[in-house]
Short mmCIF file of C-alpha atoms in Angstrom, two decimals:
data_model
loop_
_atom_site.label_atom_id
_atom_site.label_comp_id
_atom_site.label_asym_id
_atom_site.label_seq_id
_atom_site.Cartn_x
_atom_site.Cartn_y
_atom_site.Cartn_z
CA UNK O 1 93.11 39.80 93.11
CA UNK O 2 90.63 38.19 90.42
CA UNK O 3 86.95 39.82 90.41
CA UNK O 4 88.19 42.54 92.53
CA UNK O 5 88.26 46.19 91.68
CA UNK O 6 90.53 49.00 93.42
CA UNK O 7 89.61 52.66 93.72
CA UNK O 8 92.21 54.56 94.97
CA UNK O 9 91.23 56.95 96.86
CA UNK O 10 94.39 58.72 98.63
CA UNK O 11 95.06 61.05 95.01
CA UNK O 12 95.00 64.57 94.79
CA UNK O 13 92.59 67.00 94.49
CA UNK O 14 94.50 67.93 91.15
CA UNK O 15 95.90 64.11 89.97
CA UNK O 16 91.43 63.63 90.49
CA UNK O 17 90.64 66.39 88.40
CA UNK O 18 93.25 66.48 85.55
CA UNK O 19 91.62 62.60 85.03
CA UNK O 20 87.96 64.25 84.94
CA UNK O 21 89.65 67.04 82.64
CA UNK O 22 91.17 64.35 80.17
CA UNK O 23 87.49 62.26 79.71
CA UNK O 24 86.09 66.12 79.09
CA UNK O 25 88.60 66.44 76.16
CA UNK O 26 88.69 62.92 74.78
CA UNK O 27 84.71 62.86 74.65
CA UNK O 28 84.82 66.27 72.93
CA UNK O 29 87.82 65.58 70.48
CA UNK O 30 86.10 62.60 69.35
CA UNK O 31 82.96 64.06 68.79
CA UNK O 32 84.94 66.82 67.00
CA UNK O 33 83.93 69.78 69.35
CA UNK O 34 87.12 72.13 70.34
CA UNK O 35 86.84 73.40 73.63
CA UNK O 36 87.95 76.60 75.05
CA UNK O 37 88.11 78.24 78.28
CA UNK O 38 88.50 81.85 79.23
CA UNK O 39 89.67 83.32 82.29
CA UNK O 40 91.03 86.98 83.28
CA UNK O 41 90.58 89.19 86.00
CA UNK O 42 87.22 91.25 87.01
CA UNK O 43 86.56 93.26 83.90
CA UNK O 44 88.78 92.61 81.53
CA UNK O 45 86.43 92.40 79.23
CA UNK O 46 85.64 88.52 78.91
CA UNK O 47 81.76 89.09 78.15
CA UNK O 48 82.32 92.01 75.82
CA UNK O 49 84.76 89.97 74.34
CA UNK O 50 83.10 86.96 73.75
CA UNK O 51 80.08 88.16 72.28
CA UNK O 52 81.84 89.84 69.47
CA UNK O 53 83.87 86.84 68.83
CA UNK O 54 80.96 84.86 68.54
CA UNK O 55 78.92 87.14 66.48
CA UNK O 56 81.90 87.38 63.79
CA UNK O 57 81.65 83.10 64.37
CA UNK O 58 78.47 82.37 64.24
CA UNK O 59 77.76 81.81 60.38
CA UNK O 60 80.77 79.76 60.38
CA UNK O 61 80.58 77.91 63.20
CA UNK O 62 78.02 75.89 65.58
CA UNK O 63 78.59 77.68 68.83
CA UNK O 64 77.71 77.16 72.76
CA UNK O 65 78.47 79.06 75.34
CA UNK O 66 78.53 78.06 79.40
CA UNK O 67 78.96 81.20 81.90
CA UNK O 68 80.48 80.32 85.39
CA UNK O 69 79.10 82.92 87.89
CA UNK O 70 79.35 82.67 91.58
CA UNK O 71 75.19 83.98 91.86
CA UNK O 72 74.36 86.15 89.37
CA UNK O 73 73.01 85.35 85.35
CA UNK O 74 74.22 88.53 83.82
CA UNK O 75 76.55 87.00 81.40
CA UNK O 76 74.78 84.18 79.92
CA UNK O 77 71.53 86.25 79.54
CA UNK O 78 74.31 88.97 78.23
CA UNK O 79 75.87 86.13 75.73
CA UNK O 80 72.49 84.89 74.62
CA UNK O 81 70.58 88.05 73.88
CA UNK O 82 73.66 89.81 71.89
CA UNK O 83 74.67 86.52 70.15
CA UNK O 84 71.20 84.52 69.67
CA UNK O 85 73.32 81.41 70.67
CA UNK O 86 72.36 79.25 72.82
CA UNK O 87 74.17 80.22 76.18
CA UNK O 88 74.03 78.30 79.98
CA UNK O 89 74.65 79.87 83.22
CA UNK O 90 76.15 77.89 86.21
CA UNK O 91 76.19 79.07 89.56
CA UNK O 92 79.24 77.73 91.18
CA UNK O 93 78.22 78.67 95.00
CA UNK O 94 80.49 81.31 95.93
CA UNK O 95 83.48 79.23 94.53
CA UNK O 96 86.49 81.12 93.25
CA UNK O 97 86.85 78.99 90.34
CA UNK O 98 85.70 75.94 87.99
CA UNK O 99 87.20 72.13 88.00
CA UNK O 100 86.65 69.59 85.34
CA UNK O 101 83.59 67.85 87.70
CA UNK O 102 81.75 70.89 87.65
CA UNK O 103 82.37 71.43 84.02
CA UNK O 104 81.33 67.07 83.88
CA UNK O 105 78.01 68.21 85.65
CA UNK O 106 77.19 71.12 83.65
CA UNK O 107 78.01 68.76 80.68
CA UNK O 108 74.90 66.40 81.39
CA UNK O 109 72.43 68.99 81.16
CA UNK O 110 73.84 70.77 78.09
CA UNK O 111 73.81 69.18 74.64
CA UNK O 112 77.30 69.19 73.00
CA UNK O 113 76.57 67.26 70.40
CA UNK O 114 77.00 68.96 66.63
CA UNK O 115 79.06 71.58 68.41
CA UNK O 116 82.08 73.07 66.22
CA UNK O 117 83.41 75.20 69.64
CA UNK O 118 82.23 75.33 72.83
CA UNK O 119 83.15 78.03 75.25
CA UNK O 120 83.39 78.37 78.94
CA UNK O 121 83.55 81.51 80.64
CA UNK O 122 85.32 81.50 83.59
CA UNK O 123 85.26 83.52 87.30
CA UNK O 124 86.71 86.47 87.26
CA UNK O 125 89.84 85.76 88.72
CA UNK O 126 93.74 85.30 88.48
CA UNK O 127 94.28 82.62 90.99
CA UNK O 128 92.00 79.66 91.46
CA UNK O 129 91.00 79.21 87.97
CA UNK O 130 94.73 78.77 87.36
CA UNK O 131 94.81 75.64 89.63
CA UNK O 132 91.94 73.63 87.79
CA UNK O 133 92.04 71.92 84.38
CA UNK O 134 88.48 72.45 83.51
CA UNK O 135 88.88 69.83 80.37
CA UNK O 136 89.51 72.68 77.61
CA UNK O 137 91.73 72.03 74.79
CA UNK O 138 93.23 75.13 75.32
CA UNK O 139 93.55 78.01 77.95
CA UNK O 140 92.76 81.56 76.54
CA UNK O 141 93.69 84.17 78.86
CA UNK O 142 92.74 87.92 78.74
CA UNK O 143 95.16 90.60 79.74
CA UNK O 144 93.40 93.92 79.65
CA UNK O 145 95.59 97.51 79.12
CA UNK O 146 94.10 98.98 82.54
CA UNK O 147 95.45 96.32 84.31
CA UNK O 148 99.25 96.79 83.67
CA UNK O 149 101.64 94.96 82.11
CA UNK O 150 102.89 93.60 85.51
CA UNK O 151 100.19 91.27 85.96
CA UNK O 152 102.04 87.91 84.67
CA UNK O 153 104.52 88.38 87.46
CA UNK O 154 102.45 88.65 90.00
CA UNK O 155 99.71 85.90 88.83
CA UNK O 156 102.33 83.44 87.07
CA UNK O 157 100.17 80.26 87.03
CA UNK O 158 97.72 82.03 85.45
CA UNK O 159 99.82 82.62 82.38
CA UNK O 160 102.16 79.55 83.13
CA UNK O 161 98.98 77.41 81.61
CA UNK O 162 97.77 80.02 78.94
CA UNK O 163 97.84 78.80 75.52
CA UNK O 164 96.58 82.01 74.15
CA UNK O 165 96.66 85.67 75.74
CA UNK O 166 94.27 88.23 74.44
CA UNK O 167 95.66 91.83 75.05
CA UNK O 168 92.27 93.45 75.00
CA UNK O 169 91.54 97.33 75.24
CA UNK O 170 94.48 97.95 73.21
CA UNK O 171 91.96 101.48 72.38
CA UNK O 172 93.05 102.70 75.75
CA UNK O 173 96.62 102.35 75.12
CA UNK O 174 97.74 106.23 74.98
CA UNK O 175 95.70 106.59 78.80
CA UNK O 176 97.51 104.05 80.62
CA UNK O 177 101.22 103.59 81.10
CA UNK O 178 101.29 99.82 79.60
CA UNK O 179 104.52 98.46 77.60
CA UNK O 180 103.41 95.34 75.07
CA UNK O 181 106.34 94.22 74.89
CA UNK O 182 107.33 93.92 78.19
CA UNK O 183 103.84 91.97 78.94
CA UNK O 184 104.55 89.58 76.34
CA UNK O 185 108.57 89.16 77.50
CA UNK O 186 106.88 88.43 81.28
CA UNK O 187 104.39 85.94 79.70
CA UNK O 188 107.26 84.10 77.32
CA UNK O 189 109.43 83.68 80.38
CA UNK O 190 106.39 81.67 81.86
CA UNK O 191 105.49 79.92 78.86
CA UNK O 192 107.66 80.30 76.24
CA UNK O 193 104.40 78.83 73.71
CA UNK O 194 102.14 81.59 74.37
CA UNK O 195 100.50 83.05 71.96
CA UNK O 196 99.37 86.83 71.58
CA UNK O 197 96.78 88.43 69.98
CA UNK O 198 95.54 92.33 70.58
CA UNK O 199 92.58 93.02 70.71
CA UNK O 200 89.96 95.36 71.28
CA UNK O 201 86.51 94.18 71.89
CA UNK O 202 84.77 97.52 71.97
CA UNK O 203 85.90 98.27 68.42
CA UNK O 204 86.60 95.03 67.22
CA UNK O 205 90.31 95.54 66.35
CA UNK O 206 92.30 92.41 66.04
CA UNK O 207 89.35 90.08 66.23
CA UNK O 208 89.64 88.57 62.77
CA UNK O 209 93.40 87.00 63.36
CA UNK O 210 91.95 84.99 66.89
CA UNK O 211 88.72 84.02 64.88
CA UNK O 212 91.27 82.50 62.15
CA UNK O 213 93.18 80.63 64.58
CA UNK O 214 89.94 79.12 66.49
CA UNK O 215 89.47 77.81 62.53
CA UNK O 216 92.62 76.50 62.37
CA UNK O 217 92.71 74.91 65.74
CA UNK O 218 89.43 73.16 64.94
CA UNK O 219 90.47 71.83 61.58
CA UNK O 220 94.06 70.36 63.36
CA UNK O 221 91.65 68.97 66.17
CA UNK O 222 89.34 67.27 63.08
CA UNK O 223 92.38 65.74 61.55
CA UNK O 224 93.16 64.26 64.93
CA UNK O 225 96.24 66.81 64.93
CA UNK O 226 95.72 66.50 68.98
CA UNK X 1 84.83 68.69 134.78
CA UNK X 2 87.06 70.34 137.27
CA UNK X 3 90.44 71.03 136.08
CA UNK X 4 89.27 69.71 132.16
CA UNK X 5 89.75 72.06 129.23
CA UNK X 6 87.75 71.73 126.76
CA UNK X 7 89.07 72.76 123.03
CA UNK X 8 86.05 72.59 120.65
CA UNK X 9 87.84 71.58 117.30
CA UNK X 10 84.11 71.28 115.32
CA UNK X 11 83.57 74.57 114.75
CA UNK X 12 83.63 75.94 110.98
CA UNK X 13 86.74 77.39 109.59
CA UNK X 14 85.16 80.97 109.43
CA UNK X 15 83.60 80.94 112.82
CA UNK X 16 87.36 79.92 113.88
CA UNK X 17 88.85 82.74 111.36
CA UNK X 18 86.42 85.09 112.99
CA UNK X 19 87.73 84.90 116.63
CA UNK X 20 91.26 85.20 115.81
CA UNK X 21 90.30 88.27 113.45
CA UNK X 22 88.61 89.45 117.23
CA UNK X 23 92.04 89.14 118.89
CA UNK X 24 94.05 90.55 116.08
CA UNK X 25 91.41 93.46 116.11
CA UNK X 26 91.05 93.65 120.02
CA UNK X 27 95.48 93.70 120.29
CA UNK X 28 95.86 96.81 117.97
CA UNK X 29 92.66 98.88 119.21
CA UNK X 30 94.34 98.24 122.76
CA UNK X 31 97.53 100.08 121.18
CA UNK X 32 95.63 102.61 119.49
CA UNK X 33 96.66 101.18 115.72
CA UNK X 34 93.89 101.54 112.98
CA UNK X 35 94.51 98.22 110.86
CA UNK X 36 92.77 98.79 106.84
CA UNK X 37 92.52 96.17 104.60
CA UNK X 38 92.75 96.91 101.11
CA UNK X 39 91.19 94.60 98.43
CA UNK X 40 90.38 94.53 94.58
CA UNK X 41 90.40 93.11 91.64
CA UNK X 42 93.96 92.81 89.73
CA UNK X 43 94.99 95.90 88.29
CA UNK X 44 92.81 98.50 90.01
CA UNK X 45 95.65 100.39 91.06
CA UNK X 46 95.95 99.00 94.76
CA UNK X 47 99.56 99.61 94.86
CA UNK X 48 99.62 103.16 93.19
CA UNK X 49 96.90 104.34 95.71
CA UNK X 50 98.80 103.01 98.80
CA UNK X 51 102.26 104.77 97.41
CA UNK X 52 100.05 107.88 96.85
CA UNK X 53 98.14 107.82 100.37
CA UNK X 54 101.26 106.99 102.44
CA UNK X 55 103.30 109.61 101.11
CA UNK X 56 99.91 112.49 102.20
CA UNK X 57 100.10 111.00 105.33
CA UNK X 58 103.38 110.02 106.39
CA UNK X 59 104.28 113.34 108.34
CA UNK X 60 100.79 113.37 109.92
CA UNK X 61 100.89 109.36 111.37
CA UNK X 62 103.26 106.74 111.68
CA UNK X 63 102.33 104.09 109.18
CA UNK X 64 103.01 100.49 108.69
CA UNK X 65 102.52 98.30 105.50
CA UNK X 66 101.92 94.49 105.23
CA UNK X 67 101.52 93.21 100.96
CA UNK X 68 100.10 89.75 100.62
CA UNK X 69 101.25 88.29 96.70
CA UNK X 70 101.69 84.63 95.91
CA UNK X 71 105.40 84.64 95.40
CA UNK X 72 106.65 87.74 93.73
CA UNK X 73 107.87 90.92 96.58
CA UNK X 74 107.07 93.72 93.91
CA UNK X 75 104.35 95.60 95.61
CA UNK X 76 106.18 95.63 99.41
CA UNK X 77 109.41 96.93 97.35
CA UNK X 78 107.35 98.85 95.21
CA UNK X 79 105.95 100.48 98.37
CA UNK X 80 108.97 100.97 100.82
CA UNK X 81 111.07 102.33 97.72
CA UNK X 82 108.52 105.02 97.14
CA UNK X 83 107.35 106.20 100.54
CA UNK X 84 110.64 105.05 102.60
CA UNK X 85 108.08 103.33 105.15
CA UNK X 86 108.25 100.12 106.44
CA UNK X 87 107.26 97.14 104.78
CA UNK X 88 106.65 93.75 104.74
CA UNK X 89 106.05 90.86 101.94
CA UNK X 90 104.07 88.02 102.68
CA UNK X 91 103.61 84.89 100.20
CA UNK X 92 101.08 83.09 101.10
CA UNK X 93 101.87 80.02 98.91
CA UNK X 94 99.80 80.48 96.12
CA UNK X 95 96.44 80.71 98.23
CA UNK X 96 94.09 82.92 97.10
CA UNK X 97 93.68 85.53 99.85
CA UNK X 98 94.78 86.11 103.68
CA UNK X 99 92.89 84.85 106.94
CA UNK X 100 93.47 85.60 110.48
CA UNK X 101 95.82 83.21 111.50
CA UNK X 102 98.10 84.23 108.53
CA UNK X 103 98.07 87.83 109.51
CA UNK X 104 98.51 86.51 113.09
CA UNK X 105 101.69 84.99 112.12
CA UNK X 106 102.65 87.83 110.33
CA UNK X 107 102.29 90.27 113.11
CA UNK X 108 104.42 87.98 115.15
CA UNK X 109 107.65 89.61 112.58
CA UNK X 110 106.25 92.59 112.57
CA UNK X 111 105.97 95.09 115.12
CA UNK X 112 103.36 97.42 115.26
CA UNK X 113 104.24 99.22 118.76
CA UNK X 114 103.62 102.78 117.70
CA UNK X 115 102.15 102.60 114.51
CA UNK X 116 99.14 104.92 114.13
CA UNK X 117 98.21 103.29 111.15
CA UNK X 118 99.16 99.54 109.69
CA UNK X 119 98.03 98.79 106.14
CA UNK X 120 97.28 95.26 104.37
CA UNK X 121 97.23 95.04 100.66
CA UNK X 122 95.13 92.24 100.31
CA UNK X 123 95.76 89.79 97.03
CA UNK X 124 94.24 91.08 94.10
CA UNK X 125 91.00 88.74 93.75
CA UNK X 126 87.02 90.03 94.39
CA UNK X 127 86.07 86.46 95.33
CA UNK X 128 88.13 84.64 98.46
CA UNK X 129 89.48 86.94 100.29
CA UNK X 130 86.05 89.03 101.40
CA UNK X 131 85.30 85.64 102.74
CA UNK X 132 87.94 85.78 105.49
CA UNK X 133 87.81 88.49 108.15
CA UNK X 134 91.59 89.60 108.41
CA UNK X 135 91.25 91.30 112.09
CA UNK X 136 90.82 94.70 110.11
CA UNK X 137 89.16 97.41 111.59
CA UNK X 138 87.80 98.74 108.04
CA UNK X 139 87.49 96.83 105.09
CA UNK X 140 88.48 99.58 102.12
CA UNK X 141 87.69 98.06 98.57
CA UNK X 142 89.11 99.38 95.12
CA UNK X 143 86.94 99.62 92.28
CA UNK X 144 88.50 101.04 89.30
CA UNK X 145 86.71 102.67 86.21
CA UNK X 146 88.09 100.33 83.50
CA UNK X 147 86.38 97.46 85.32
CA UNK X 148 83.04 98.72 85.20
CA UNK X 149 79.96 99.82 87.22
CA UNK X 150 78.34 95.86 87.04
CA UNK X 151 81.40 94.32 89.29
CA UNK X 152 78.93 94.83 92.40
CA UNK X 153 76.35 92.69 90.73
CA UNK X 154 78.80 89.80 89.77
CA UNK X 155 81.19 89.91 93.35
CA UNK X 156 78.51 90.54 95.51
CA UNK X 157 80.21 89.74 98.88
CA UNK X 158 83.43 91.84 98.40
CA UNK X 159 80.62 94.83 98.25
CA UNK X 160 78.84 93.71 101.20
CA UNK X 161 81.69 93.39 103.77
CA UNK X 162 83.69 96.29 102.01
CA UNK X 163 83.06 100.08 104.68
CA UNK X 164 84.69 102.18 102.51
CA UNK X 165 85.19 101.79 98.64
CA UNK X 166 87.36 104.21 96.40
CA UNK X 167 86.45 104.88 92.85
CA UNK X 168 89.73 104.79 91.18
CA UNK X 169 90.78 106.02 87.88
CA UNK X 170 88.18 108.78 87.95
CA UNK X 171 90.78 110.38 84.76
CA UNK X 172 89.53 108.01 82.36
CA UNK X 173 86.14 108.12 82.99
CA UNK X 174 85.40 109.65 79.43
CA UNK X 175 87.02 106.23 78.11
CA UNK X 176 85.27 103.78 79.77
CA UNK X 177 80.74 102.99 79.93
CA UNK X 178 80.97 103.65 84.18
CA UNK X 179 77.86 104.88 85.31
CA UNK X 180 79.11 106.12 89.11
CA UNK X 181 75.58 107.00 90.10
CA UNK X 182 75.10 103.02 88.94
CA UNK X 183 78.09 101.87 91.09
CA UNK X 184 77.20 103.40 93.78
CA UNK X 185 73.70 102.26 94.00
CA UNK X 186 74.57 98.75 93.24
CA UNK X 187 76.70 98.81 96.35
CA UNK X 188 74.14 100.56 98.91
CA UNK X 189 71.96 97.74 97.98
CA UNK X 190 74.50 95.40 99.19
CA UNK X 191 75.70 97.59 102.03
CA UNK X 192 73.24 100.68 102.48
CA UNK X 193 76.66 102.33 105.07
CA UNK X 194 79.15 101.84 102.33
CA UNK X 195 81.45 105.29 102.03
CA UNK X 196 83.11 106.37 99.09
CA UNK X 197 85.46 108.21 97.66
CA UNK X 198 85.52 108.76 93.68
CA UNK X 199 89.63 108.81 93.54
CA UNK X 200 92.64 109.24 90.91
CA UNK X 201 95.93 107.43 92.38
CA UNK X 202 98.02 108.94 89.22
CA UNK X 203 96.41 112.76 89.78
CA UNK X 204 96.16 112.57 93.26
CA UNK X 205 92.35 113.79 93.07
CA UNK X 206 90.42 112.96 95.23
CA UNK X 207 92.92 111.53 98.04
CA UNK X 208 92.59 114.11 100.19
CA UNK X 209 89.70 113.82 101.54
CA UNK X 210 90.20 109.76 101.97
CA UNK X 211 93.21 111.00 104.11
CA UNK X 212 90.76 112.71 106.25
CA UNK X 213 88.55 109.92 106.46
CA UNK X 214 91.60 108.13 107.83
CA UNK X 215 92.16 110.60 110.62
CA UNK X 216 88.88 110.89 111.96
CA UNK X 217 88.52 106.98 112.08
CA UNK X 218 91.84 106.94 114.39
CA UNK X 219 90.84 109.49 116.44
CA UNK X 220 87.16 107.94 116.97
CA UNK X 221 89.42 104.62 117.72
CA UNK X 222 91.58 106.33 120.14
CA UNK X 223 88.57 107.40 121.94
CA UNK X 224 86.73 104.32 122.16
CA UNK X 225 84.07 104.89 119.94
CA UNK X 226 84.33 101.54 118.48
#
């Protein structure tokens, strides 16, 4: 078959995207930008959470920021006027989650380069996101006290790909009837790599330890470690 | 085109969602059954409210109870262990909410001769499943005070096709920024008939008058008032 190119086209919706997801990472590991994606339910506190980490970041770090929303701009314009960083919004249509295309497209129009960590902030949502490598280096998940320690069992993808879980509103602990321990034991039996760190992002509690491993994990990136 | 039956197979999924969802709703008004459909994000307390809300009614109607998850059966145990009612688990595969036709099939195992009320726990998402009309009479949507009063802004449909929408965890209010008065008026924008009910599943405050709510919808079904 000399001269002549095949495209398969009979793949997966998934086998497509985890290829998209893999030229995301390779562009951004060579060009020494570590990429992270966060995902959680409706009020978790992703935004709240975000901004904090990025303003404890930001004289360390070169930081960008893109905001999946299904209509709305609240969160980038959040991101950007409590950070100063430069943040994007993208309006996904009403879709219940992000893929690595979308992620491709938003890529053309925002400038990576000279990055140290990008960020994506996912939809709001425990199931769809789950189902789509978006091209991240790694998955960081939040679990928020409210929300009740049963979540991983009844979301398990979700956690099944989390590289990092961020129990947030650990401040609210004595109101709500939510065992650590058994969260983590439910999200270990999913992944047994997981990694945990509580938080709070209202009163910063626990923030320093995940802004030292987003260090780390950028330096083992940099010395091709990945 | 005597004798030729003509199946139109063009039409859009939702326009083809939205006629079974007229026969599923058509079947139960016919048997005097008042079919709710409960939705929210994960963690709102959608299980708690239905354990607290069947066990009020239980000696006033006759109540049945259909729980959508991915793959676990916790809530549908969850709920028949603590009210003694009838219950059913669906998995739905990993998809992230419930249409028609899946309900159809459902109520094909599950008979609803007699009920006065049948109840659907929806899966715990704000953004697929108020896209698919589930042959509901009422849509009733959980918003709970940990997740904040801006949730209407960023999931605008589930507040537009939600009738009724309960205010949960009204005991932690003096934890949590939730403006109700902001809620609210977020959500009338969407929906200027929404109804609601500021609730606390683990107090119980609040229920009562939802209860009510319940009663007077049946009866206004029972007399053909809709």
């Amino acid at each position: 078959m000399n001269g002549v190119k095949v495209i398969q086209i009979n793949e997966s919706v998934f086998a497509q995207n985890d290829r998209s997801a893999e030229i995301i990472r390779s562009r951004l590991s060579a060009q020494g930008t570590l990429f992270l994606n966060f995902m959680s339910s409706p009020g978790s506190g992703k935004t709240t959470t975000l901004v904090a980490l990025i303003n404890r970041l930001k004289n360390r770090l070169s930081i960008g920021e893109m905001d999946v929303d299904i209509e709305s701009s609240l969160d980038a314009q959040r991101v950007a006027d409590l950070t100063g960083i430069r943040s994007m919004q993208i309006h996904n249509g009403g879709l219940c989650h992000i893929d690595a295309d979308m992620t491709a497209r938003a890529l053309l129009e925002y400038d990576t380069q000279g990055l140290d960590l990008l960020i994506l902030e996912n939809i709001g949502n425990l199931v769809c996101p789950a189902e789509f490598d978006t091209g991240a280096h790694k998955n960081v998940t939040i679990l928020s006290v409210p929300e009740g320690d049963d979540k991983p069992l009844k979301y398990p993808l979700m956690y099944t790909v989390s590289d990092v879980v961020l129990i947030n509103k650990m401040d609210t602990l004595d109101y709500f009837d939510f065992n650590i321990e058994k969260a983590k034991a439910h999200i270990l039996e999913l992944n047994p790599k997981a990694i945990f760190f509580p938080i709070s992002a209202k009163t910063g509690a626990g923030l320093d330890a995940f802004c030292d491993w987003i260090v780390e994990e950028l330096r083992t990136l940099r010395s091709g470690g990945r």
